[in-house]
Amino acid sequence: MAEHSVETYVKANLSREEAERLYELGRDAVIWAILEITARWQKDREILDLSQSSELSNPNIPSGQIPVYEKPNVNRHRGKVGAKEGHLGTRRKTPERIDEEKEHALEKCPCCGEALEAAFEERERITEDIPEVKSIVTKHIIKRYRCKHCGKTVEGKVTEALPRAALGNKVIALTAWMHYGLGTTLSQIIAVLASHLSFEVSEGGLVEMWHRLAKILDEWYEEIALEARSEAVLHADETGWRVNGKTRWLWCFTSKNLTCYFINRSRGSPALLEFIGKTFSGCLVTDFWSAYNRITCESRQYCFAHLFREIDKVDERNRSDEWIAFRKKLMRLLNDALRLNDAEGVNEYSWESRYARLLDRLGNLCGESWSDPDVVRLCKRLQKSAHGLFTFLIDENVHHTNNHAEREIRPAVIMRKVIQQNRSDKAAHTQEVLMSVYRTLKLRGHDPVKTLVDALSIYLETGKLPALPEKKLSDS
């Protein structure tokens, strides 16, 4: 059989007439054509898989820009799902208060329809649910008086709503918490109010009330920022933000007691100097972003997690002998530091000796004559940050990672995906004020809605906000 006569039929868009002529060439011709088509298809598939895998491994392509169906499945070797053997388990606590009782009885058998005799036993089941909720419309009759002593006209104060506001304080505090505290969209909030509470409100009216709320809570925001500047241990992180279509930066300064968000035009030292100042009296925990070095601190702690991620990133593309040797020494050094931090029962002399050896090993590692570009770059970073790598070993209140700041900035990152941007500088200020207040109240263990409603009531009565609530002792 002449193979060139069959070659004309080996293609993807084979017509029925061509297939019949191929069949007439005989059994060997059909088998050869099928094998050739299969081989070409397999080759094209391998090229496609290679191009997709190169895209997935390209560090310049963000993960969010790769379609979900093109991402490879990750086999995570997890243990058995559920509690460990012997664990007693937990369940919802039985309510102490019973509001009503309902009896469920039967007169006929649901299976055969015969009449039933008296029940031979009974069991109890307790459920909790949300009752039907309706908005309360209140007419405030405000009596006015004229003082005979000073001649001024005075009237009773309405503490349930802001001046000239048609919405009560509970609605404002609840919706602001849903948006700035939980990340719920404006349209979703309006849908919940309309469907569950039978409460109609416009987007513009709601946003304007949030602006008014933020203006009142400016005093608390400044107090949070002032406390942040005086914290013994302060974590810091930053992420991109958009204001009216322009790039801004959202800074997060947080401790165990507070979180303060700060939106600024700069990602560099000008923003840090504006918020913290030139000096900081506590320990500043950050990643290796160079802008933080402009702040003079009593002590520092650079994030081990960022360092480990950088090592893994280099390890994926650099397998030179020099890099492997450097990586082995550095990982052993960092893990020895973590083991020293977790060690128990170590006497003072032994601890100081092991700590001194860590510093010596770090100096010797960075002092060697390396030629690999990645090794040289990391050595320069380690030399600049050597004073802030092992602070967590000296101060038990300092953690070796900046995970707390990353956890606290995550709500802002999630909200950025929802709202995309702020449309004005005024909206950006409302964003930073209300997010800071709600996040701080959560860290301190307070009910955000009730706390704000009570604070607004005092403000409308006295003209001054109460002090920012301290952290609850039970949550300390």
Short mmCIF file of C-alpha atoms in Angstrom, two decimals:
data_model
loop_
_atom_site.label_atom_id
_atom_site.label_comp_id
_atom_site.label_asym_id
_atom_site.label_seq_id
_atom_site.Cartn_x
_atom_site.Cartn_y
_atom_site.Cartn_z
CA MET A 1 0.00 0.00 0.00
CA ALA A 2 1.32 3.44 -0.90
CA GLU A 3 1.19 5.52 2.26
CA HIS A 4 1.12 8.81 0.36
CA SER A 5 -2.28 7.85 -1.05
CA VAL A 6 -3.66 7.57 2.48
CA GLU A 7 -1.95 10.77 3.73
CA THR A 8 -4.58 12.96 2.05
CA TYR A 9 -7.28 11.50 4.33
CA VAL A 10 -5.42 12.00 7.63
CA LYS A 11 -6.98 15.25 8.76
CA ALA A 12 -9.45 16.55 11.35
CA ASN A 13 -12.24 17.66 8.97
CA LEU A 14 -12.67 14.40 7.05
CA SER A 15 -15.91 14.31 5.00
CA ARG A 16 -18.11 11.23 4.63
CA GLU A 17 -17.13 10.76 0.96
CA GLU A 18 -13.44 10.87 1.85
CA ALA A 19 -14.01 8.38 4.68
CA GLU A 20 -15.73 5.98 2.24
CA ARG A 21 -12.84 6.24 -0.25
CA LEU A 22 -10.40 5.58 2.61
CA TYR A 23 -12.39 2.48 3.54
CA GLU A 24 -12.19 1.21 -0.06
CA LEU A 25 -8.36 1.30 0.15
CA GLY A 26 -8.51 -1.67 2.49
CA ARG A 27 -8.06 -2.77 6.09
CA ASP A 28 -4.36 -1.81 6.35
CA ALA A 29 -5.03 1.70 5.08
CA VAL A 30 -7.78 2.30 7.66
CA ILE A 31 -5.60 1.04 10.53
CA TRP A 32 -2.66 3.20 9.45
CA ALA A 33 -4.87 6.30 9.17
CA ILE A 34 -6.40 5.77 12.64
CA LEU A 35 -2.97 5.34 14.23
CA GLU A 36 -1.63 8.44 12.46
CA ILE A 37 -4.60 10.59 13.54
CA THR A 38 -4.22 9.36 17.16
CA ALA A 39 -0.51 10.17 17.18
CA ARG A 40 -1.08 13.69 15.87
CA TRP A 41 -3.86 14.30 18.39
CA GLN A 42 -1.64 13.14 21.25
CA LYS A 43 1.19 15.43 20.11
CA ASP A 44 -1.15 18.45 19.92
CA ARG A 45 -2.50 17.62 23.38
CA GLU A 46 0.99 17.50 24.88
CA ILE A 47 1.83 20.90 23.38
CA LEU A 48 -1.40 22.36 24.80
CA ASP A 49 -0.73 20.92 28.28
CA LEU A 50 2.82 22.28 28.18
CA SER A 51 1.61 25.78 27.30
CA GLN A 52 -1.02 25.71 30.05
CA SER A 53 1.45 24.45 32.64
CA SER A 54 3.91 27.19 31.68
CA GLU A 55 1.17 29.78 32.19
CA LEU A 56 0.25 28.31 35.57
CA SER A 57 3.88 28.34 36.68
CA ASN A 58 4.56 31.83 35.35
CA PRO A 59 4.99 34.04 38.44
CA ASN A 60 4.08 37.12 36.38
CA ILE A 61 0.49 35.90 35.91
CA PRO A 62 -1.62 36.50 39.05
CA SER A 63 -3.57 33.50 40.26
CA GLY A 64 -6.81 35.46 39.98
CA GLN A 65 -6.33 35.86 36.20
CA ILE A 66 -6.08 32.09 35.59
CA PRO A 67 -9.48 30.41 35.03
CA VAL A 68 -10.48 28.04 37.79
CA TYR A 69 -10.95 25.13 35.38
CA GLU A 70 -7.33 25.49 34.18
CA LYS A 71 -5.80 25.31 37.64
CA PRO A 72 -4.41 21.90 38.61
CA ASN A 73 -6.01 19.93 41.41
CA VAL A 74 -4.01 19.93 44.62
CA ASN A 75 -3.81 16.69 46.53
CA ARG A 76 -3.75 17.62 50.17
CA HIS A 77 -2.90 14.72 52.44
CA ARG A 78 -5.23 15.62 55.25
CA GLY A 79 -6.02 13.48 58.21
CA LYS A 80 -9.38 12.05 59.05
CA VAL A 81 -12.09 14.70 59.02
CA GLY A 82 -13.79 15.37 62.33
CA ALA A 83 -12.85 15.34 65.99
CA LYS A 84 -10.18 13.07 67.37
CA GLU A 85 -11.11 9.80 69.02
CA GLY A 86 -12.16 10.26 72.63
CA HIS A 87 -13.27 13.86 72.07
CA LEU A 88 -16.48 14.51 73.98
CA GLY A 89 -17.77 16.94 71.39
CA THR A 90 -19.86 20.07 71.79
CA ARG A 91 -23.35 21.08 70.86
CA ARG A 92 -25.54 24.14 71.05
CA LYS A 93 -26.39 25.08 74.63
CA THR A 94 -29.99 24.60 75.68
CA PRO A 95 -31.65 28.02 76.13
CA GLU A 96 -32.43 28.94 79.72
CA ARG A 97 -35.63 30.75 78.71
CA ILE A 98 -38.67 29.06 77.13
CA ASP A 99 -41.00 31.62 75.52
CA GLU A 100 -43.77 29.29 74.40
CA GLU A 101 -44.75 25.63 74.29
CA LYS A 102 -46.39 23.72 71.43
CA GLU A 103 -47.92 20.28 71.69
CA HIS A 104 -47.79 17.96 68.68
CA ALA A 105 -50.41 15.21 68.84
CA LEU A 106 -51.98 12.76 66.39
CA GLU A 107 -55.56 11.45 66.19
CA LYS A 108 -55.03 8.99 63.33
CA CYS A 109 -52.09 6.83 62.24
CA PRO A 110 -50.38 8.54 59.25
CA CYS A 111 -49.57 5.09 57.82
CA CYS A 112 -52.92 3.23 57.89
CA GLY A 113 -55.41 5.89 59.00
CA GLU A 114 -56.67 4.01 62.10
CA ALA A 115 -57.59 5.98 65.25
CA LEU A 116 -54.84 6.19 67.85
CA GLU A 117 -55.16 5.65 71.59
CA ALA A 118 -53.61 7.88 74.23
CA ALA A 119 -49.85 8.54 73.85
CA PHE A 120 -47.74 6.13 75.90
CA GLU A 121 -44.81 8.56 76.24
CA GLU A 122 -43.59 11.96 75.09
CA ARG A 123 -40.26 13.60 74.28
CA GLU A 124 -39.08 17.20 74.19
CA ARG A 125 -37.36 19.14 71.47
CA ILE A 126 -36.25 22.78 71.84
CA THR A 127 -35.74 25.08 68.85
CA GLU A 128 -34.81 28.72 68.43
CA ASP A 129 -35.95 30.94 65.59
CA ILE A 130 -36.25 34.59 64.62
CA PRO A 131 -39.73 36.07 65.00
CA GLU A 132 -41.30 38.26 62.37
CA VAL A 133 -39.68 41.67 62.66
CA LYS A 134 -41.28 44.95 61.66
CA SER A 135 -39.91 48.44 61.83
CA ILE A 136 -41.21 50.75 64.55
CA VAL A 137 -42.31 54.19 63.44
CA THR A 138 -42.14 56.69 66.28
CA LYS A 139 -43.61 60.18 66.30
CA HIS A 140 -41.53 62.39 68.58
CA ILE A 141 -43.56 65.20 70.15
CA ILE A 142 -40.94 67.70 71.23
CA LYS A 143 -42.09 70.27 73.75
CA ARG A 144 -40.40 73.66 73.71
CA TYR A 145 -39.98 75.95 76.71
CA ARG A 146 -38.85 79.47 77.36
CA CYS A 147 -36.65 79.95 80.41
CA LYS A 148 -37.73 82.89 82.58
CA HIS A 149 -34.23 83.19 84.04
CA CYS A 150 -32.10 83.44 80.86
CA GLY A 151 -34.79 83.97 78.25
CA LYS A 152 -33.60 81.11 76.02
CA THR A 153 -35.89 78.72 74.22
CA VAL A 154 -35.16 75.08 75.10
CA GLU A 155 -36.70 71.75 74.14
CA GLY A 156 -36.47 68.06 74.96
CA LYS A 157 -33.75 66.09 73.19
CA VAL A 158 -34.34 63.13 70.91
CA THR A 159 -31.62 60.55 71.63
CA GLU A 160 -32.93 57.77 69.38
CA ALA A 161 -31.89 59.42 66.09
CA LEU A 162 -29.44 62.01 64.79
CA PRO A 163 -30.72 65.56 64.21
CA ARG A 164 -32.94 65.87 61.11
CA ALA A 165 -32.55 62.13 60.47
CA ALA A 166 -35.49 59.94 59.46
CA LEU A 167 -33.57 56.76 60.33
CA GLY A 168 -32.99 55.68 63.91
CA ASN A 169 -29.61 54.99 65.47
CA LYS A 170 -30.13 51.22 65.49
CA VAL A 171 -30.60 51.13 61.72
CA ILE A 172 -27.50 53.27 61.14
CA ALA A 173 -25.32 51.28 63.51
CA LEU A 174 -26.55 47.91 62.17
CA THR A 175 -26.17 48.75 58.47
CA ALA A 176 -22.77 50.39 58.99
CA TRP A 177 -21.57 47.28 60.82
CA MET A 178 -22.91 45.04 58.03
CA HIS A 179 -21.04 47.07 55.41
CA TYR A 180 -17.80 48.16 57.10
CA GLY A 181 -17.56 45.38 59.66
CA LEU A 182 -18.78 42.37 57.68
CA GLY A 183 -18.23 43.48 54.07
CA THR A 184 -21.86 43.17 52.96
CA THR A 185 -22.65 45.14 49.81
CA LEU A 186 -24.95 48.13 49.84
CA SER A 187 -27.51 46.43 47.59
CA GLN A 188 -27.54 43.33 49.81
CA ILE A 189 -28.14 45.44 52.93
CA ILE A 190 -31.07 47.20 51.27
CA ALA A 191 -32.47 43.81 50.15
CA VAL A 192 -32.27 42.43 53.71
CA LEU A 193 -33.96 45.50 55.14
CA ALA A 194 -36.72 45.33 52.54
CA SER A 195 -37.42 41.59 52.70
CA HIS A 196 -36.88 40.67 56.35
CA LEU A 197 -37.61 43.95 58.12
CA SER A 198 -40.10 45.51 55.64
CA PHE A 199 -37.91 48.61 55.78
CA GLU A 200 -37.50 50.75 52.68
CA VAL A 201 -34.38 52.91 52.37
CA SER A 202 -32.47 54.42 49.47
CA GLU A 203 -28.78 53.90 48.75
CA GLY A 204 -28.01 57.61 48.87
CA GLY A 205 -29.82 58.12 52.16
CA LEU A 206 -28.01 55.22 53.79
CA VAL A 207 -24.57 56.33 52.60
CA GLU A 208 -25.16 59.88 53.78
CA MET A 209 -26.05 58.60 57.26
CA TRP A 210 -22.81 56.58 57.32
CA HIS A 211 -20.87 59.75 56.54
CA ARG A 212 -22.56 61.49 59.47
CA LEU A 213 -21.80 58.53 61.74
CA ALA A 214 -18.12 58.59 60.74
CA LYS A 215 -17.92 62.31 61.49
CA ILE A 216 -19.21 61.67 65.02
CA LEU A 217 -16.83 58.72 65.53
CA ASP A 218 -13.79 60.72 64.39
CA GLU A 219 -12.97 61.20 68.07
CA TRP A 220 -12.79 57.43 68.63
CA TYR A 221 -10.71 57.01 65.46
CA GLU A 222 -8.15 59.53 66.67
CA GLU A 223 -8.09 57.77 70.03
CA ILE A 224 -7.43 54.42 68.34
CA ALA A 225 -4.62 55.96 66.27
CA LEU A 226 -3.11 57.56 69.38
CA GLU A 227 -3.19 54.24 71.25
CA ALA A 228 -1.60 52.51 68.26
CA ARG A 229 1.36 54.90 68.41
CA SER A 230 1.92 54.01 72.06
CA GLU A 231 1.50 50.21 71.84
CA ALA A 232 4.29 48.03 73.15
CA VAL A 233 4.02 45.72 70.11
CA LEU A 234 2.54 47.00 66.85
CA HIS A 235 2.06 45.01 63.64
CA ALA A 236 1.92 46.85 60.30
CA ASP A 237 1.01 45.90 56.74
CA GLU A 238 -0.29 47.63 53.61
CA THR A 239 -2.32 46.82 50.50
CA GLY A 240 -3.48 48.61 47.39
CA TRP A 241 -6.68 50.68 47.42
CA ARG A 242 -8.57 52.79 44.90
CA VAL A 243 -10.15 56.19 45.51
CA ASN A 244 -12.09 57.77 42.65
CA GLY A 245 -10.20 55.67 40.11
CA LYS A 246 -6.75 56.55 41.47
CA THR A 247 -4.32 54.26 43.26
CA ARG A 248 -4.06 54.71 47.01
CA TRP A 249 -2.75 52.51 49.79
CA LEU A 250 -4.57 51.15 52.81
CA TRP A 251 -2.27 50.77 55.80
CA CYS A 252 -3.14 48.52 58.71
CA PHE A 253 -1.65 49.12 62.16
CA THR A 254 -2.81 46.57 64.69
CA SER A 255 -2.15 44.96 68.05
CA LYS A 256 -4.07 42.53 70.24
CA ASN A 257 -6.09 45.47 71.51
CA LEU A 258 -6.88 47.55 68.42
CA THR A 259 -6.79 47.87 64.63
CA CYS A 260 -6.41 51.18 62.82
CA TYR A 261 -6.77 51.56 59.04
CA PHE A 262 -5.18 54.50 57.28
CA ILE A 263 -5.74 55.34 53.58
CA ASN A 264 -2.96 57.40 52.04
CA ARG A 265 -1.54 58.35 48.65
CA SER A 266 1.86 56.91 49.52
CA ARG A 267 3.10 53.39 50.04
CA GLY A 268 6.45 54.67 51.24
CA SER A 269 7.85 56.42 54.26
CA PRO A 270 5.71 59.62 53.94
CA ALA A 271 2.62 57.67 54.99
CA LEU A 272 4.46 56.02 57.89
CA LEU A 273 5.90 59.32 59.08
CA GLU A 274 2.45 60.91 58.92
CA PHE A 275 0.83 58.18 60.98
CA ILE A 276 3.56 57.05 63.41
CA GLY A 277 6.13 59.79 63.27
CA LYS A 278 9.90 59.52 63.10
CA THR A 279 10.20 57.38 66.22
CA PHE A 280 8.25 54.52 67.77
CA SER A 281 8.81 53.54 71.39
CA GLY A 282 7.68 49.91 71.04
CA CYS A 283 8.45 46.90 68.87
CA LEU A 284 7.36 47.18 65.24
CA VAL A 285 6.56 43.85 63.55
CA THR A 286 6.62 44.05 59.73
CA ASP A 287 7.70 42.34 56.56
CA PHE A 288 10.92 43.39 54.80
CA TRP A 289 9.44 46.40 52.96
CA SER A 290 12.20 49.05 53.09
CA ALA A 291 9.84 51.94 53.94
CA TYR A 292 9.51 50.65 57.50
CA ASN A 293 13.22 51.22 58.06
CA ARG A 294 12.63 54.99 58.06
CA ILE A 295 10.98 54.66 61.46
CA THR A 296 13.35 54.63 64.42
CA CYS A 297 12.05 51.93 66.78
CA GLU A 298 13.06 50.67 70.18
CA SER A 299 13.08 47.18 68.64
CA ARG A 300 11.93 45.37 65.50
CA GLN A 301 10.79 41.95 64.42
CA TYR A 302 10.88 40.95 60.77
CA CYS A 303 8.43 38.32 59.60
CA PHE A 304 9.80 34.78 59.38
CA ALA A 305 6.85 33.73 57.19
CA HIS A 306 7.87 36.22 54.48
CA LEU A 307 11.44 34.96 54.67
CA PHE A 308 10.36 31.33 54.33
CA ARG A 309 8.16 32.22 51.34
CA GLU A 310 11.06 34.03 49.68
CA ILE A 311 13.29 30.98 50.16
CA ASP A 312 10.65 28.69 48.62
CA LYS A 313 10.17 31.10 45.71
CA VAL A 314 13.89 31.12 44.90
CA ASP A 315 14.09 27.37 45.39
CA GLU A 316 11.62 26.82 42.56
CA ARG A 317 13.84 28.46 39.93
CA ASN A 318 17.36 28.19 41.33
CA ARG A 319 18.92 24.78 41.91
CA SER A 320 22.58 25.76 41.81
CA ASP A 321 24.97 24.04 44.22
CA GLU A 322 25.75 27.33 45.94
CA TRP A 323 22.10 28.16 46.50
CA ILE A 324 21.34 24.68 47.85
CA ALA A 325 24.25 24.94 50.30
CA PHE A 326 23.22 28.43 51.43
CA ARG A 327 19.56 27.43 51.75
CA LYS A 328 20.45 24.42 53.90
CA LYS A 329 22.49 26.54 56.35
CA LEU A 330 19.87 29.33 56.50
CA MET A 331 16.93 26.99 57.08
CA ARG A 332 18.81 25.16 59.81
CA LEU A 333 19.61 28.51 61.46
CA LEU A 334 16.00 29.75 61.36
CA ASN A 335 14.58 26.44 62.60
CA ASP A 336 17.11 26.37 65.46
CA ALA A 337 15.84 29.82 66.48
CA LEU A 338 12.24 28.55 66.50
CA ARG A 339 13.24 25.49 68.52
CA LEU A 340 15.01 27.70 71.05
CA ASN A 341 11.83 29.76 71.37
CA ASP A 342 9.77 26.62 72.10
CA ALA A 343 12.33 25.03 74.40
CA GLU A 344 11.30 24.53 78.02
CA GLY A 345 13.43 24.04 81.10
CA VAL A 346 16.54 25.66 79.59
CA ASN A 347 18.69 27.39 82.19
CA GLU A 348 19.77 31.00 81.71
CA TYR A 349 23.40 30.23 80.88
CA SER A 350 22.51 27.62 78.25
CA TRP A 351 19.88 29.89 76.69
CA GLU A 352 22.27 32.85 76.40
CA SER A 353 24.92 30.58 74.90
CA ARG A 354 22.55 29.22 72.25
CA TYR A 355 21.27 32.72 71.47
CA ALA A 356 24.84 34.03 71.04
CA ARG A 357 25.65 31.13 68.70
CA LEU A 358 22.64 32.03 66.55
CA LEU A 359 23.97 35.56 66.09
CA ASP A 360 27.46 34.26 65.31
CA ARG A 361 26.13 31.76 62.77
CA LEU A 362 24.10 34.48 61.06
CA GLY A 363 27.15 36.75 60.84
CA ASN A 364 29.34 33.96 59.50
CA LEU A 365 26.72 32.91 56.94
CA CYS A 366 26.36 36.43 55.54
CA GLY A 367 30.12 37.02 55.71
CA GLU A 368 31.04 34.17 53.37
CA SER A 369 32.07 35.01 49.80
CA TRP A 370 29.03 34.02 47.76
CA SER A 371 28.67 34.55 44.00
CA ASP A 372 25.11 33.35 43.33
CA PRO A 373 22.90 36.46 42.75
CA ASP A 374 20.03 35.14 44.90
CA VAL A 375 22.38 34.29 47.75
CA VAL A 376 24.08 37.71 47.57
CA ARG A 377 20.68 39.45 47.59
CA LEU A 378 19.40 37.51 50.60
CA CYS A 379 22.68 38.03 52.47
CA LYS A 380 22.33 41.80 52.06
CA ARG A 381 18.75 41.60 53.37
CA LEU A 382 19.78 39.51 56.36
CA GLN A 383 22.66 41.84 57.21
CA LYS A 384 20.34 44.88 57.17
CA SER A 385 17.67 43.13 59.24
CA ALA A 386 19.92 41.14 61.59
CA HIS A 387 18.96 43.35 64.55
CA GLY A 388 15.28 42.44 64.06
CA LEU A 389 15.33 38.74 63.26
CA PHE A 390 15.47 37.26 66.76
CA THR A 391 13.62 39.84 68.86
CA PHE A 392 10.89 37.27 69.55
CA LEU A 393 13.44 35.24 71.51
CA ILE A 394 14.01 38.14 73.91
CA ASP A 395 10.45 39.47 74.24
CA GLU A 396 7.73 36.85 74.80
CA ASN A 397 5.05 39.33 73.65
CA VAL A 398 6.56 39.46 70.16
CA HIS A 399 5.70 36.83 67.56
CA HIS A 400 8.14 35.74 64.87
CA THR A 401 5.59 36.37 62.07
CA ASN A 402 3.43 39.27 60.97
CA ASN A 403 0.37 37.03 60.65
CA HIS A 404 -1.71 39.21 62.98
CA ALA A 405 -1.45 42.18 60.60
CA GLU A 406 -2.23 39.97 57.60
CA ARG A 407 -5.33 38.60 59.33
CA GLU A 408 -6.51 42.09 60.22
CA ILE A 409 -5.93 43.48 56.73
CA ARG A 410 -7.75 40.57 55.12
CA PRO A 411 -11.28 41.99 55.79
CA ALA A 412 -10.24 45.12 53.89
CA VAL A 413 -8.91 43.03 51.00
CA ILE A 414 -12.17 41.07 50.82
CA MET A 415 -14.18 44.27 50.96
CA ARG A 416 -12.05 45.73 48.16
CA LYS A 417 -13.22 42.88 45.92
CA VAL A 418 -16.82 43.74 46.79
CA ILE A 419 -16.90 47.54 46.55
CA GLN A 420 -13.95 47.95 44.12
CA GLN A 421 -13.17 51.48 45.31
CA ASN A 422 -14.25 54.60 47.20
CA ARG A 423 -15.69 57.30 45.00
CA SER A 424 -14.30 60.28 46.95
CA ASP A 425 -11.85 61.26 49.68
CA LYS A 426 -14.83 61.71 52.00
CA ALA A 427 -15.89 58.12 51.38
CA ALA A 428 -12.32 56.94 51.96
CA HIS A 429 -12.24 58.70 55.32
CA THR A 430 -15.58 57.13 56.28
CA GLN A 431 -14.10 53.78 55.26
CA GLU A 432 -11.04 54.07 57.49
CA VAL A 433 -12.98 55.44 60.47
CA LEU A 434 -15.82 52.92 60.56
CA MET A 435 -13.63 49.92 59.73
CA SER A 436 -11.21 50.88 62.51
CA VAL A 437 -13.96 51.36 65.08
CA TYR A 438 -15.81 48.14 64.28
CA ARG A 439 -12.63 46.05 64.09
CA THR A 440 -11.34 47.46 67.37
CA LEU A 441 -14.64 46.78 69.12
CA LYS A 442 -14.49 43.18 67.89
CA LEU A 443 -10.94 42.72 69.21
CA ARG A 444 -12.07 44.10 72.57
CA GLY A 445 -15.04 41.74 72.78
CA HIS A 446 -17.89 44.28 72.54
CA ASP A 447 -21.19 44.03 70.69
CA PRO A 448 -20.58 46.54 67.86
CA VAL A 449 -24.19 47.54 67.25
CA LYS A 450 -25.25 47.90 70.90
CA THR A 451 -22.03 49.74 71.77
CA LEU A 452 -22.57 52.33 69.02
CA VAL A 453 -26.27 52.78 69.79
CA ASP A 454 -25.47 53.45 73.46
CA ALA A 455 -22.63 55.80 72.51
CA LEU A 456 -24.84 57.77 70.11
CA SER A 457 -27.51 58.10 72.77
CA ILE A 458 -24.97 59.60 75.20
CA TYR A 459 -23.59 61.84 72.45
CA LEU A 460 -27.03 63.23 71.59
CA GLU A 461 -27.80 63.78 75.27
CA THR A 462 -24.52 65.40 76.32
CA GLY A 463 -22.91 66.51 73.05
CA LYS A 464 -19.85 64.36 73.73
CA LEU A 465 -18.94 60.76 72.99
CA PRO A 466 -18.19 58.45 75.91
CA ALA A 467 -14.70 56.99 76.24
CA LEU A 468 -13.75 54.25 73.80
CA PRO A 469 -14.59 50.95 75.55
CA GLU A 470 -11.64 49.04 76.96
CA LYS A 471 -11.06 45.37 76.30
CA LYS A 472 -13.33 43.09 78.32
CA LEU A 473 -11.52 41.27 81.09
CA SER A 474 -13.11 37.95 80.14
CA ASP A 475 -11.59 38.27 76.62
CA SER A 476 -8.13 39.32 77.72
#
